[in-house]
Amino acid sequence: MGKVAVGAAVVCAATVCAAAALVVRHRMRCSGRWARAMAILREFEENCGTPIGKLRQVADAMTVEMHAGLASEGGSKLKMLISYVDNLPSGEENGLFYALDLGGTNFRVIRVLLGGKDGGVVKQEFEEVSIPPHLMTGSSDALFGFIATALANFVATESEGLHPSPGRQRELGFTFSFPVRQTSIASGNLIKWTKGFLIDDVVGQDVVGELTKAMERIGLDMRVSALVNDTIGTLAGGRYHNPDVIAAVILGTGTNAAYVERAQAIPKWHGLLPKSGEMVINMEWGNFRSSHLPLTEYDQDLDVESLNPGEQIFEKIISGMYLGEIVRRVLLKMAEEAAFFGDIVPPKLKIPFILRTPHMSAMHHDESSDLRVVGSKLKDILEIPHTSLKMRKAIVELCDIVATRGARLSAAGIVGIIKKLGRDTVKDGEKQKSVIAMDGGLYEHYSKFSTCMESTLKELLGEEVSDNIAVEQSNDGSGIGAALLAASHSQYLEVEES
């Protein structure tokens, strides 16, 4: 009996030891995986670094590229396009005007009644329309036909008192938020598509001509009196409300900037100098690139796999189209190389652009003690049902790294514009106010991004200068701004003035 008992005890002890060894091995394996996942995150954080010295280099590079782009066509990665807008709205515009705002996966049709000097914007109505995905890569006729039909349907809903004066053609400001080589205030040829659009037969064509043909085909009598992009529309809308507005920046699905330049500071301008002495420049700053930009392996891979490799590098690290995708790519590496989500890599995590920036923002802003928003987003979007609090905290940190880099680089870009205009210093006794009009969903809805951008702006400019620089949310610049520019370039303007 004694021998049996001893034998049983030995077997039990061996079993316990083996089980303990398995537990230890499992814990060691888990801690090894966690250490590897954290090493990936720390390396990414280091490569995304934006110390103040680097940001100053980015701002200086932006200023240098602006000068180069104004000097000659093709002289810079920044196109510095002449917009032919040499008179921004004065506040005295009146009458009924339309705007079409095409800048991403949705477009808006807008109707604005302007009341002159004291009336301001009397009434505005709009409708938002989603573009079916197949039209984004189809034909010109299909896309512009769809848009013209939506415009005609909207015109048909004009209520009493919202009709143009008898005998007058309806006039439209067309906000077209893609790179265009402008040939006049109401014509311009598409340089290239961005933001997921790829319709080859429009490239090189006059986009106003394409829209006009589509409107004529369905019998819609409407004249495009101003072709602008969303950034110039934002600048016009900002200036209408505040005469100190000098530039506009869009931070949304894509990103861009426009500003008011002295006509004499544009060497590539060969026409007569405008009476105002000013010209609005559409920078197309999404295409900015510099050796000082903190790019990572994830950014390089994203760029190579994109529709426009080598292009829009600045846009790909600061805009809403891409921030969530960068987070996904880092998480995928953590899953593949460190089994961050367990032994199996979640299949949904392998789908490009499945994690959108609004999802990232929701996780980043989660203030619940158990980070339940992070948990629910991972479950609903990536089908990852179980995550620990430790994992969720790491994901919030990842969102913070990506958003902070984007926000700080955006601020550096704005400082580049301020430097170009010579407004980065305070001159003796001068209190020259400079206002940047901002628009776009990323700036408006991702508050940690916009707060970080604004604090970085102050950090870069210093207290004294930043007292004279303000950033203002523009109230629908791309919609109302385009209608205002249609009004200030109306074919009936001279008739009214004479």
mmCIF file of C-alpha atoms in Angstrom, residues 123-456:
data_model
loop_
_atom_site.group_PDB
_atom_site.id
_atom_site.type_symbol
_atom_site.label_atom_id
_atom_site.label_comp_id
_atom_site.label_asym_id
_atom_site.label_seq_id
_atom_site.Cartn_x
_atom_site.Cartn_y
_atom_site.Cartn_z
ATOM 1 C CA LYS A 123 -31.876 81.770 -46.979
ATOM 2 C CA GLN A 124 -30.043 78.590 -47.891
ATOM 3 C CA GLU A 125 -31.207 75.113 -48.814
ATOM 4 C CA PHE A 126 -29.201 72.063 -49.754
ATOM 5 C CA GLU A 127 -29.412 68.397 -50.551
ATOM 6 C CA GLU A 128 -26.689 65.763 -50.208
ATOM 7 C CA VAL A 129 -26.341 62.964 -52.740
ATOM 8 C CA SER A 130 -24.153 59.835 -52.505
ATOM 9 C CA ILE A 131 -22.209 58.869 -55.607
ATOM 10 C CA PRO A 132 -22.610 55.152 -56.422
ATOM 11 C CA PRO A 133 -19.095 53.602 -56.250
ATOM 12 C CA HIS A 134 -19.174 52.342 -59.856
ATOM 13 C CA LEU A 135 -19.546 55.955 -61.108
ATOM 14 C CA MET A 136 -16.263 56.930 -59.404
ATOM 15 C CA THR A 137 -14.330 54.756 -61.852
ATOM 16 C CA GLY A 138 -16.758 54.752 -64.807
ATOM 17 C CA SER A 139 -17.158 57.283 -67.628
ATOM 18 C CA SER A 140 -17.448 61.068 -67.778
ATOM 19 C CA ASP A 141 -20.958 60.946 -69.265
ATOM 20 C CA ALA A 142 -22.162 58.631 -66.500
ATOM 21 C CA LEU A 143 -20.747 60.727 -63.622
ATOM 22 C CA PHE A 144 -21.722 64.187 -64.928
ATOM 23 C CA GLY A 145 -25.103 62.881 -66.170
ATOM 24 C CA PHE A 146 -25.862 61.646 -62.640
ATOM 25 C CA ILE A 147 -24.838 65.035 -61.167
ATOM 26 C CA ALA A 148 -26.842 67.087 -63.713
ATOM 27 C CA THR A 149 -29.972 65.008 -63.015
ATOM 28 C CA ALA A 150 -29.599 65.607 -59.261
ATOM 29 C CA LEU A 151 -29.205 69.364 -59.943
ATOM 30 C CA ALA A 152 -32.342 69.427 -62.122
ATOM 31 C CA ASN A 153 -34.326 67.600 -59.426
ATOM 32 C CA PHE A 154 -33.165 70.163 -56.848
ATOM 33 C CA VAL A 155 -34.049 73.150 -59.096
ATOM 34 C CA ALA A 156 -37.555 71.664 -59.440
ATOM 35 C CA THR A 157 -38.055 72.134 -55.677
ATOM 36 C CA GLU A 158 -37.640 75.972 -55.740
ATOM 37 C CA SER A 159 -40.261 77.458 -53.431
ATOM 38 C CA GLU A 160 -42.177 80.740 -53.750
ATOM 39 C CA GLY A 161 -39.812 83.723 -53.658
ATOM 40 C CA LEU A 162 -36.834 81.552 -54.508
ATOM 41 C CA HIS A 163 -36.824 81.971 -58.289
ATOM 42 C CA PRO A 164 -34.351 83.955 -60.393
ATOM 43 C CA SER A 165 -35.544 87.309 -61.769
ATOM 44 C CA PRO A 166 -37.570 86.981 -65.013
ATOM 45 C CA GLY A 167 -35.370 86.568 -68.087
ATOM 46 C CA ARG A 168 -32.324 85.612 -66.052
ATOM 47 C CA GLN A 169 -30.457 82.369 -66.350
ATOM 48 C CA ARG A 170 -29.716 80.503 -63.135
ATOM 49 C CA GLU A 171 -26.039 80.801 -62.180
ATOM 50 C CA LEU A 172 -23.915 78.220 -60.444
ATOM 51 C CA GLY A 173 -20.655 78.193 -58.519
ATOM 52 C CA PHE A 174 -19.008 74.821 -59.109
ATOM 53 C CA THR A 175 -16.769 73.623 -56.288
ATOM 54 C CA PHE A 176 -14.618 70.894 -57.813
ATOM 55 C CA SER A 177 -12.134 69.654 -55.232
ATOM 56 C CA PHE A 178 -9.593 67.960 -57.455
ATOM 57 C CA PRO A 179 -6.419 69.320 -59.112
ATOM 58 C CA VAL A 180 -7.468 71.531 -62.041
ATOM 59 C CA ARG A 181 -5.413 73.769 -64.313
ATOM 60 C CA GLN A 182 -7.640 76.801 -64.406
ATOM 61 C CA THR A 183 -7.876 78.624 -67.757
ATOM 62 C CA SER A 184 -10.364 81.300 -66.651
ATOM 63 C CA ILE A 185 -12.736 81.974 -63.755
ATOM 64 C CA ALA A 186 -15.236 79.525 -65.308
ATOM 65 C CA SER A 187 -13.106 76.892 -67.043
ATOM 66 C CA GLY A 188 -10.370 74.494 -66.065
ATOM 67 C CA ASN A 189 -8.846 71.194 -67.147
ATOM 68 C CA LEU A 190 -8.579 68.266 -64.755
ATOM 69 C CA ILE A 191 -4.931 67.438 -63.998
ATOM 70 C CA LYS A 192 -5.601 64.170 -62.173
ATOM 71 C CA TRP A 193 -8.136 62.480 -59.949
ATOM 72 C CA THR A 194 -7.581 61.936 -56.206
ATOM 73 C CA LYS A 195 -9.648 60.516 -53.306
ATOM 74 C CA GLY A 196 -10.547 57.233 -54.988
ATOM 75 C CA PHE A 197 -11.851 58.654 -58.299
ATOM 76 C CA LEU A 198 -10.321 57.335 -61.526
ATOM 77 C CA ILE A 199 -12.190 58.291 -64.741
ATOM 78 C CA ASP A 200 -9.608 58.476 -67.517
ATOM 79 C CA ASP A 201 -11.735 60.232 -70.157
ATOM 80 C CA VAL A 202 -12.096 63.363 -67.964
ATOM 81 C CA VAL A 203 -8.350 63.890 -67.365
ATOM 82 C CA GLY A 204 -7.161 66.852 -69.457
ATOM 83 C CA GLN A 205 -10.745 67.950 -70.184
ATOM 84 C CA ASP A 206 -12.562 71.139 -69.114
ATOM 85 C CA VAL A 207 -14.752 69.999 -66.217
ATOM 86 C CA VAL A 208 -17.144 72.956 -66.691
ATOM 87 C CA GLY A 209 -17.591 71.865 -70.316
ATOM 88 C CA GLU A 210 -18.366 68.302 -69.186
ATOM 89 C CA LEU A 211 -20.982 69.510 -66.660
ATOM 90 C CA THR A 212 -22.482 72.021 -69.147
ATOM 91 C CA LYS A 213 -22.901 69.282 -71.805
ATOM 92 C CA ALA A 214 -24.587 67.040 -69.230
ATOM 93 C CA MET A 215 -26.990 69.866 -68.216
ATOM 94 C CA GLU A 216 -27.776 70.641 -71.876
ATOM 95 C CA ARG A 217 -28.515 66.965 -72.561
ATOM 96 C CA ILE A 218 -31.354 67.049 -69.997
ATOM 97 C CA GLY A 219 -32.542 70.596 -70.811
ATOM 98 C CA LEU A 220 -31.349 72.318 -67.608
ATOM 99 C CA ASP A 221 -30.761 76.022 -68.342
ATOM 100 C CA MET A 222 -27.976 76.944 -65.930
ATOM 101 C CA ARG A 223 -24.643 78.733 -66.399
ATOM 102 C CA VAL A 224 -21.489 77.924 -64.464
ATOM 103 C CA SER A 225 -20.129 81.376 -63.605
ATOM 104 C CA ALA A 226 -17.285 80.311 -61.302
ATOM 105 C CA LEU A 227 -15.191 77.168 -61.060
ATOM 106 C CA VAL A 228 -13.466 76.905 -57.695
ATOM 107 C CA ASN A 229 -12.206 74.194 -55.429
ATOM 108 C CA ASP A 230 -13.464 73.657 -51.900
ATOM 109 C CA THR A 231 -10.493 75.479 -50.421
ATOM 110 C CA ILE A 232 -11.076 78.638 -52.473
ATOM 111 C CA GLY A 233 -14.794 78.378 -51.646
ATOM 112 C CA THR A 234 -13.853 78.216 -47.972
ATOM 113 C CA LEU A 235 -11.581 81.242 -48.416
ATOM 114 C CA ALA A 236 -14.428 83.185 -50.104
ATOM 115 C CA GLY A 237 -16.937 82.178 -47.409
ATOM 116 C CA GLY A 238 -14.465 83.118 -44.678
ATOM 117 C CA ARG A 239 -13.668 86.504 -46.243
ATOM 118 C CA TYR A 240 -17.412 87.260 -46.686
ATOM 119 C CA HIS A 241 -17.785 87.104 -42.897
ATOM 120 C CA ASN A 242 -14.335 88.337 -41.838
ATOM 121 C CA PRO A 243 -12.082 90.682 -43.865
ATOM 122 C CA ASP A 244 -8.989 89.432 -41.947
ATOM 123 C CA VAL A 245 -9.153 85.978 -43.557
ATOM 124 C CA ILE A 246 -5.918 85.440 -45.536
ATOM 125 C CA ALA A 247 -5.929 81.684 -46.150
ATOM 126 C CA ALA A 248 -8.125 78.612 -45.995
ATOM 127 C CA VAL A 249 -7.242 75.029 -45.137
ATOM 128 C CA ILE A 250 -9.376 71.948 -45.702
ATOM 129 C CA LEU A 251 -8.822 68.962 -43.435
ATOM 130 C CA GLY A 252 -11.387 66.358 -44.404
ATOM 131 C CA THR A 253 -11.313 63.247 -46.602
ATOM 132 C CA GLY A 254 -8.499 65.003 -48.454
ATOM 133 C CA THR A 255 -6.546 68.137 -47.625
ATOM 134 C CA ASN A 256 -5.574 71.371 -49.376
ATOM 135 C CA ALA A 257 -4.798 75.036 -48.755
ATOM 136 C CA ALA A 258 -5.402 78.300 -50.637
ATOM 137 C CA TYR A 259 -4.340 81.838 -49.794
ATOM 138 C CA VAL A 260 -4.320 85.425 -51.074
ATOM 139 C CA GLU A 261 -1.023 86.314 -52.768
ATOM 140 C CA ARG A 262 0.271 89.645 -54.078
ATOM 141 C CA ALA A 263 -0.022 89.417 -57.877
ATOM 142 C CA GLN A 264 3.483 90.880 -58.223
ATOM 143 C CA ALA A 265 4.892 87.939 -56.231
ATOM 144 C CA ILE A 266 3.826 85.443 -58.925
ATOM 145 C CA PRO A 267 6.644 85.301 -61.532
ATOM 146 C CA LYS A 268 4.779 82.728 -63.675
ATOM 147 C CA TRP A 269 1.763 85.089 -64.085
ATOM 148 C CA HIS A 270 2.097 86.618 -67.568
ATOM 149 C CA GLY A 271 -1.258 88.380 -67.959
ATOM 150 C CA LEU A 272 -2.207 91.907 -66.978
ATOM 151 C CA LEU A 273 -1.982 92.427 -63.244
ATOM 152 C CA PRO A 274 -5.489 92.416 -61.709
ATOM 153 C CA LYS A 275 -6.892 95.740 -60.487
ATOM 154 C CA SER A 276 -7.042 94.443 -56.932
ATOM 155 C CA GLY A 277 -3.334 93.639 -57.037
ATOM 156 C CA GLU A 278 -4.151 90.238 -55.514
ATOM 157 C CA MET A 279 -4.654 86.702 -56.742
ATOM 158 C CA VAL A 280 -5.943 83.646 -54.912
ATOM 159 C CA ILE A 281 -3.520 80.720 -55.212
ATOM 160 C CA ASN A 282 -4.700 77.131 -54.955
ATOM 161 C CA MET A 283 -1.664 75.397 -53.472
ATOM 162 C CA GLU A 284 -2.701 71.730 -53.877
ATOM 163 C CA TRP A 285 -0.624 71.172 -50.750
ATOM 164 C CA GLY A 286 -1.641 67.500 -50.463
ATOM 165 C CA ASN A 287 1.155 66.835 -52.970
ATOM 166 C CA PHE A 288 3.817 68.457 -50.749
ATOM 167 C CA ARG A 289 6.724 66.223 -49.883
ATOM 168 C CA SER A 290 10.014 66.785 -48.111
ATOM 169 C CA SER A 291 12.851 64.688 -46.688
ATOM 170 C CA HIS A 292 11.863 66.189 -43.321
ATOM 171 C CA LEU A 293 8.446 64.457 -43.257
ATOM 172 C CA PRO A 294 8.484 61.578 -40.734
ATOM 173 C CA LEU A 295 7.475 58.684 -43.019
ATOM 174 C CA THR A 296 7.284 55.072 -41.801
ATOM 175 C CA GLU A 297 7.264 51.668 -43.515
ATOM 176 C CA TYR A 298 3.453 51.693 -43.199
ATOM 177 C CA ASP A 299 3.197 54.998 -45.085
ATOM 178 C CA GLN A 300 5.508 53.698 -47.801
ATOM 179 C CA ASP A 301 3.499 50.485 -48.223
ATOM 180 C CA LEU A 302 0.215 52.420 -48.256
ATOM 181 C CA ASP A 303 1.619 54.728 -50.944
ATOM 182 C CA VAL A 304 2.909 51.868 -53.148
ATOM 183 C CA GLU A 305 -0.487 50.109 -52.993
ATOM 184 C CA SER A 306 -2.516 53.306 -53.606
ATOM 185 C CA LEU A 307 -4.148 54.468 -56.851
ATOM 186 C CA ASN A 308 -1.541 57.271 -57.133
ATOM 187 C CA PRO A 309 1.855 55.998 -55.915
ATOM 188 C CA GLY A 310 4.419 58.731 -55.318
ATOM 189 C CA GLU A 311 1.731 61.437 -55.297
ATOM 190 C CA GLN A 312 -0.171 63.249 -52.493
ATOM 191 C CA ILE A 313 2.363 62.174 -49.843
ATOM 192 C CA PHE A 314 1.404 64.973 -47.397
ATOM 193 C CA GLU A 315 -2.283 64.096 -47.823
ATOM 194 C CA LYS A 316 -1.556 60.433 -47.103
ATOM 195 C CA ILE A 317 -0.194 61.208 -43.631
ATOM 196 C CA ILE A 318 -2.545 63.986 -42.464
ATOM 197 C CA SER A 319 -5.987 63.526 -44.063
ATOM 198 C CA GLY A 320 -9.130 61.671 -43.081
ATOM 199 C CA MET A 321 -8.981 59.260 -46.016
ATOM 200 C CA TYR A 322 -5.829 57.647 -44.639
ATOM 201 C CA LEU A 323 -5.444 58.005 -40.839
ATOM 202 C CA GLY A 324 -7.652 55.016 -39.993
ATOM 203 C CA GLU A 325 -5.907 52.933 -42.665
ATOM 204 C CA ILE A 326 -2.485 53.657 -41.108
ATOM 205 C CA VAL A 327 -3.840 52.437 -37.741
ATOM 206 C CA ARG A 328 -5.114 49.246 -39.432
ATOM 207 C CA ARG A 329 -1.729 48.556 -41.027
ATOM 208 C CA VAL A 330 0.123 48.846 -37.702
ATOM 209 C CA LEU A 331 -2.458 46.607 -35.981
ATOM 210 C CA LEU A 332 -2.062 44.040 -38.782
ATOM 211 C CA LYS A 333 1.698 43.887 -38.224
ATOM 212 C CA MET A 334 1.125 43.517 -34.476
ATOM 213 C CA ALA A 335 -1.342 40.680 -35.197
ATOM 214 C CA GLU A 336 0.919 38.900 -37.705
ATOM 215 C CA GLU A 337 4.259 39.262 -35.922
ATOM 216 C CA ALA A 338 3.215 39.357 -32.268
ATOM 217 C CA ALA A 339 -0.123 37.468 -32.250
ATOM 218 C CA PHE A 340 -1.633 40.609 -30.697
ATOM 219 C CA PHE A 341 -5.191 39.302 -31.179
ATOM 220 C CA GLY A 342 -4.318 35.606 -30.542
ATOM 221 C CA ASP A 343 -2.985 32.802 -32.717
ATOM 222 C CA ILE A 344 -5.241 33.624 -35.663
ATOM 223 C CA VAL A 345 -4.951 36.942 -37.474
ATOM 224 C CA PRO A 346 -8.504 38.399 -37.670
ATOM 225 C CA PRO A 347 -9.503 38.072 -41.378
ATOM 226 C CA LYS A 348 -11.275 41.459 -41.428
ATOM 227 C CA LEU A 349 -8.063 43.177 -40.313
ATOM 228 C CA LYS A 350 -6.544 42.259 -43.686
ATOM 229 C CA ILE A 351 -9.121 44.354 -45.624
ATOM 230 C CA PRO A 352 -7.676 47.741 -46.708
ATOM 231 C CA PHE A 353 -9.614 50.819 -45.521
ATOM 232 C CA ILE A 354 -12.054 48.776 -43.417
ATOM 233 C CA LEU A 355 -11.051 50.876 -40.391
ATOM 234 C CA ARG A 356 -12.116 54.413 -41.243
ATOM 235 C CA THR A 357 -10.971 57.603 -39.542
ATOM 236 C CA PRO A 358 -14.390 58.190 -37.822
ATOM 237 C CA HIS A 359 -13.953 54.741 -36.184
ATOM 238 C CA MET A 360 -10.420 55.705 -35.129
ATOM 239 C CA SER A 361 -11.680 59.011 -33.729
ATOM 240 C CA ALA A 362 -14.411 57.266 -31.714
ATOM 241 C CA MET A 363 -11.793 54.929 -30.168
ATOM 242 C CA HIS A 364 -9.355 57.789 -29.523
ATOM 243 C CA HIS A 365 -12.042 59.817 -27.720
ATOM 244 C CA ASP A 366 -13.266 56.883 -25.582
ATOM 245 C CA GLU A 367 -13.180 58.023 -21.946
ATOM 246 C CA SER A 368 -15.038 55.093 -20.356
ATOM 247 C CA SER A 369 -13.092 53.272 -17.612
ATOM 248 C CA ASP A 370 -13.160 49.948 -19.513
ATOM 249 C CA LEU A 371 -12.747 51.563 -22.972
ATOM 250 C CA ARG A 372 -15.976 49.918 -24.080
ATOM 251 C CA VAL A 373 -16.199 52.010 -27.291
ATOM 252 C CA VAL A 374 -12.831 50.596 -28.368
ATOM 253 C CA GLY A 375 -14.108 47.092 -27.584
ATOM 254 C CA SER A 376 -17.336 47.560 -29.516
ATOM 255 C CA LYS A 377 -15.572 49.061 -32.578
ATOM 256 C CA LEU A 378 -13.138 46.122 -32.694
ATOM 257 C CA LYS A 379 -16.060 43.704 -32.392
ATOM 258 C CA ASP A 380 -18.381 45.419 -34.898
ATOM 259 C CA ILE A 381 -15.840 46.386 -37.580
ATOM 260 C CA LEU A 382 -13.017 43.850 -37.286
ATOM 261 C CA GLU A 383 -15.043 40.989 -35.706
ATOM 262 C CA ILE A 384 -12.591 40.717 -32.796
ATOM 263 C CA PRO A 385 -14.907 39.739 -29.919
ATOM 264 C CA HIS A 386 -12.529 39.586 -26.932
ATOM 265 C CA THR A 387 -9.917 42.171 -26.038
ATOM 266 C CA SER A 388 -8.330 42.964 -22.694
ATOM 267 C CA LEU A 389 -8.208 46.463 -21.219
ATOM 268 C CA LYS A 390 -4.428 46.422 -21.718
ATOM 269 C CA MET A 391 -4.900 45.769 -25.457
ATOM 270 C CA ARG A 392 -7.533 48.483 -25.755
ATOM 271 C CA LYS A 393 -5.204 50.996 -24.098
ATOM 272 C CA ALA A 394 -2.480 50.116 -26.608
ATOM 273 C CA ILE A 395 -4.925 50.711 -29.476
ATOM 274 C CA VAL A 396 -5.913 54.136 -28.087
ATOM 275 C CA GLU A 397 -2.207 54.965 -27.856
ATOM 276 C CA LEU A 398 -1.752 53.936 -31.504
ATOM 277 C CA CYS A 399 -4.619 56.222 -32.548
ATOM 278 C CA ASP A 400 -2.980 59.043 -30.589
ATOM 279 C CA ILE A 401 0.381 58.562 -32.342
ATOM 280 C CA VAL A 402 -1.200 58.697 -35.819
ATOM 281 C CA ALA A 403 -3.484 61.665 -35.059
ATOM 282 C CA THR A 404 -0.762 63.659 -33.292
ATOM 283 C CA ARG A 405 1.651 63.304 -36.204
ATOM 284 C CA GLY A 406 -1.051 64.411 -38.668
ATOM 285 C CA ALA A 407 -2.176 67.369 -36.543
ATOM 286 C CA ARG A 408 1.352 68.656 -35.877
ATOM 287 C CA LEU A 409 2.351 68.393 -39.544
ATOM 288 C CA SER A 410 -0.852 70.265 -40.523
ATOM 289 C CA ALA A 411 0.186 73.064 -38.164
ATOM 290 C CA ALA A 412 3.680 73.141 -39.707
ATOM 291 C CA GLY A 413 2.101 73.518 -43.169
ATOM 292 C CA ILE A 414 0.012 76.479 -41.986
ATOM 293 C CA VAL A 415 3.128 78.111 -40.492
ATOM 294 C CA GLY A 416 4.785 77.703 -43.910
ATOM 295 C CA ILE A 417 1.995 79.824 -45.472
ATOM 296 C CA ILE A 418 2.184 82.436 -42.697
ATOM 297 C CA LYS A 419 5.972 82.690 -43.233
ATOM 298 C CA LYS A 420 5.507 83.087 -47.014
ATOM 299 C CA LEU A 421 3.201 86.054 -46.369
ATOM 300 C CA GLY A 422 5.677 87.595 -43.905
ATOM 301 C CA ARG A 423 3.183 87.366 -41.056
ATOM 302 C CA ASP A 424 5.353 85.187 -38.798
ATOM 303 C CA THR A 425 6.834 88.191 -36.998
ATOM 304 C CA VAL A 426 5.315 91.139 -35.172
ATOM 305 C CA LYS A 427 6.397 94.441 -36.684
ATOM 306 C CA ASP A 428 6.826 97.457 -34.412
ATOM 307 C CA GLY A 429 3.483 98.800 -33.287
ATOM 308 C CA GLU A 430 1.604 96.681 -35.858
ATOM 309 C CA LYS A 431 -1.304 94.555 -34.812
ATOM 310 C CA GLN A 432 -1.974 92.825 -38.112
ATOM 311 C CA LYS A 433 -4.640 90.169 -37.591
ATOM 312 C CA SER A 434 -4.401 87.038 -39.760
ATOM 313 C CA VAL A 435 -7.267 84.544 -39.831
ATOM 314 C CA ILE A 436 -7.097 81.026 -41.286
ATOM 315 C CA ALA A 437 -10.521 79.717 -42.342
ATOM 316 C CA MET A 438 -10.819 75.960 -41.677
ATOM 317 C CA ASP A 439 -13.257 73.446 -43.083
ATOM 318 C CA GLY A 440 -13.560 69.676 -43.361
ATOM 319 C CA GLY A 441 -14.902 66.833 -41.250
ATOM 320 C CA LEU A 442 -11.518 65.841 -39.809
ATOM 321 C CA TYR A 443 -10.989 69.317 -38.340
ATOM 322 C CA GLU A 444 -14.628 69.711 -37.307
ATOM 323 C CA HIS A 445 -15.336 66.305 -35.758
ATOM 324 C CA TYR A 446 -11.982 64.909 -34.586
ATOM 325 C CA SER A 447 -11.494 67.255 -31.634
ATOM 326 C CA LYS A 448 -8.228 65.724 -30.352
ATOM 327 C CA PHE A 449 -6.774 66.330 -33.833
ATOM 328 C CA SER A 450 -7.914 69.971 -34.083
ATOM 329 C CA THR A 451 -6.906 70.777 -30.476
ATOM 330 C CA CYS A 452 -3.432 69.343 -31.065
ATOM 331 C CA MET A 453 -3.116 71.253 -34.368
ATOM 332 C CA GLU A 454 -4.014 74.576 -32.758
ATOM 333 C CA SER A 455 -1.700 74.111 -29.764
ATOM 334 C CA THR A 456 1.163 73.167 -32.135
#
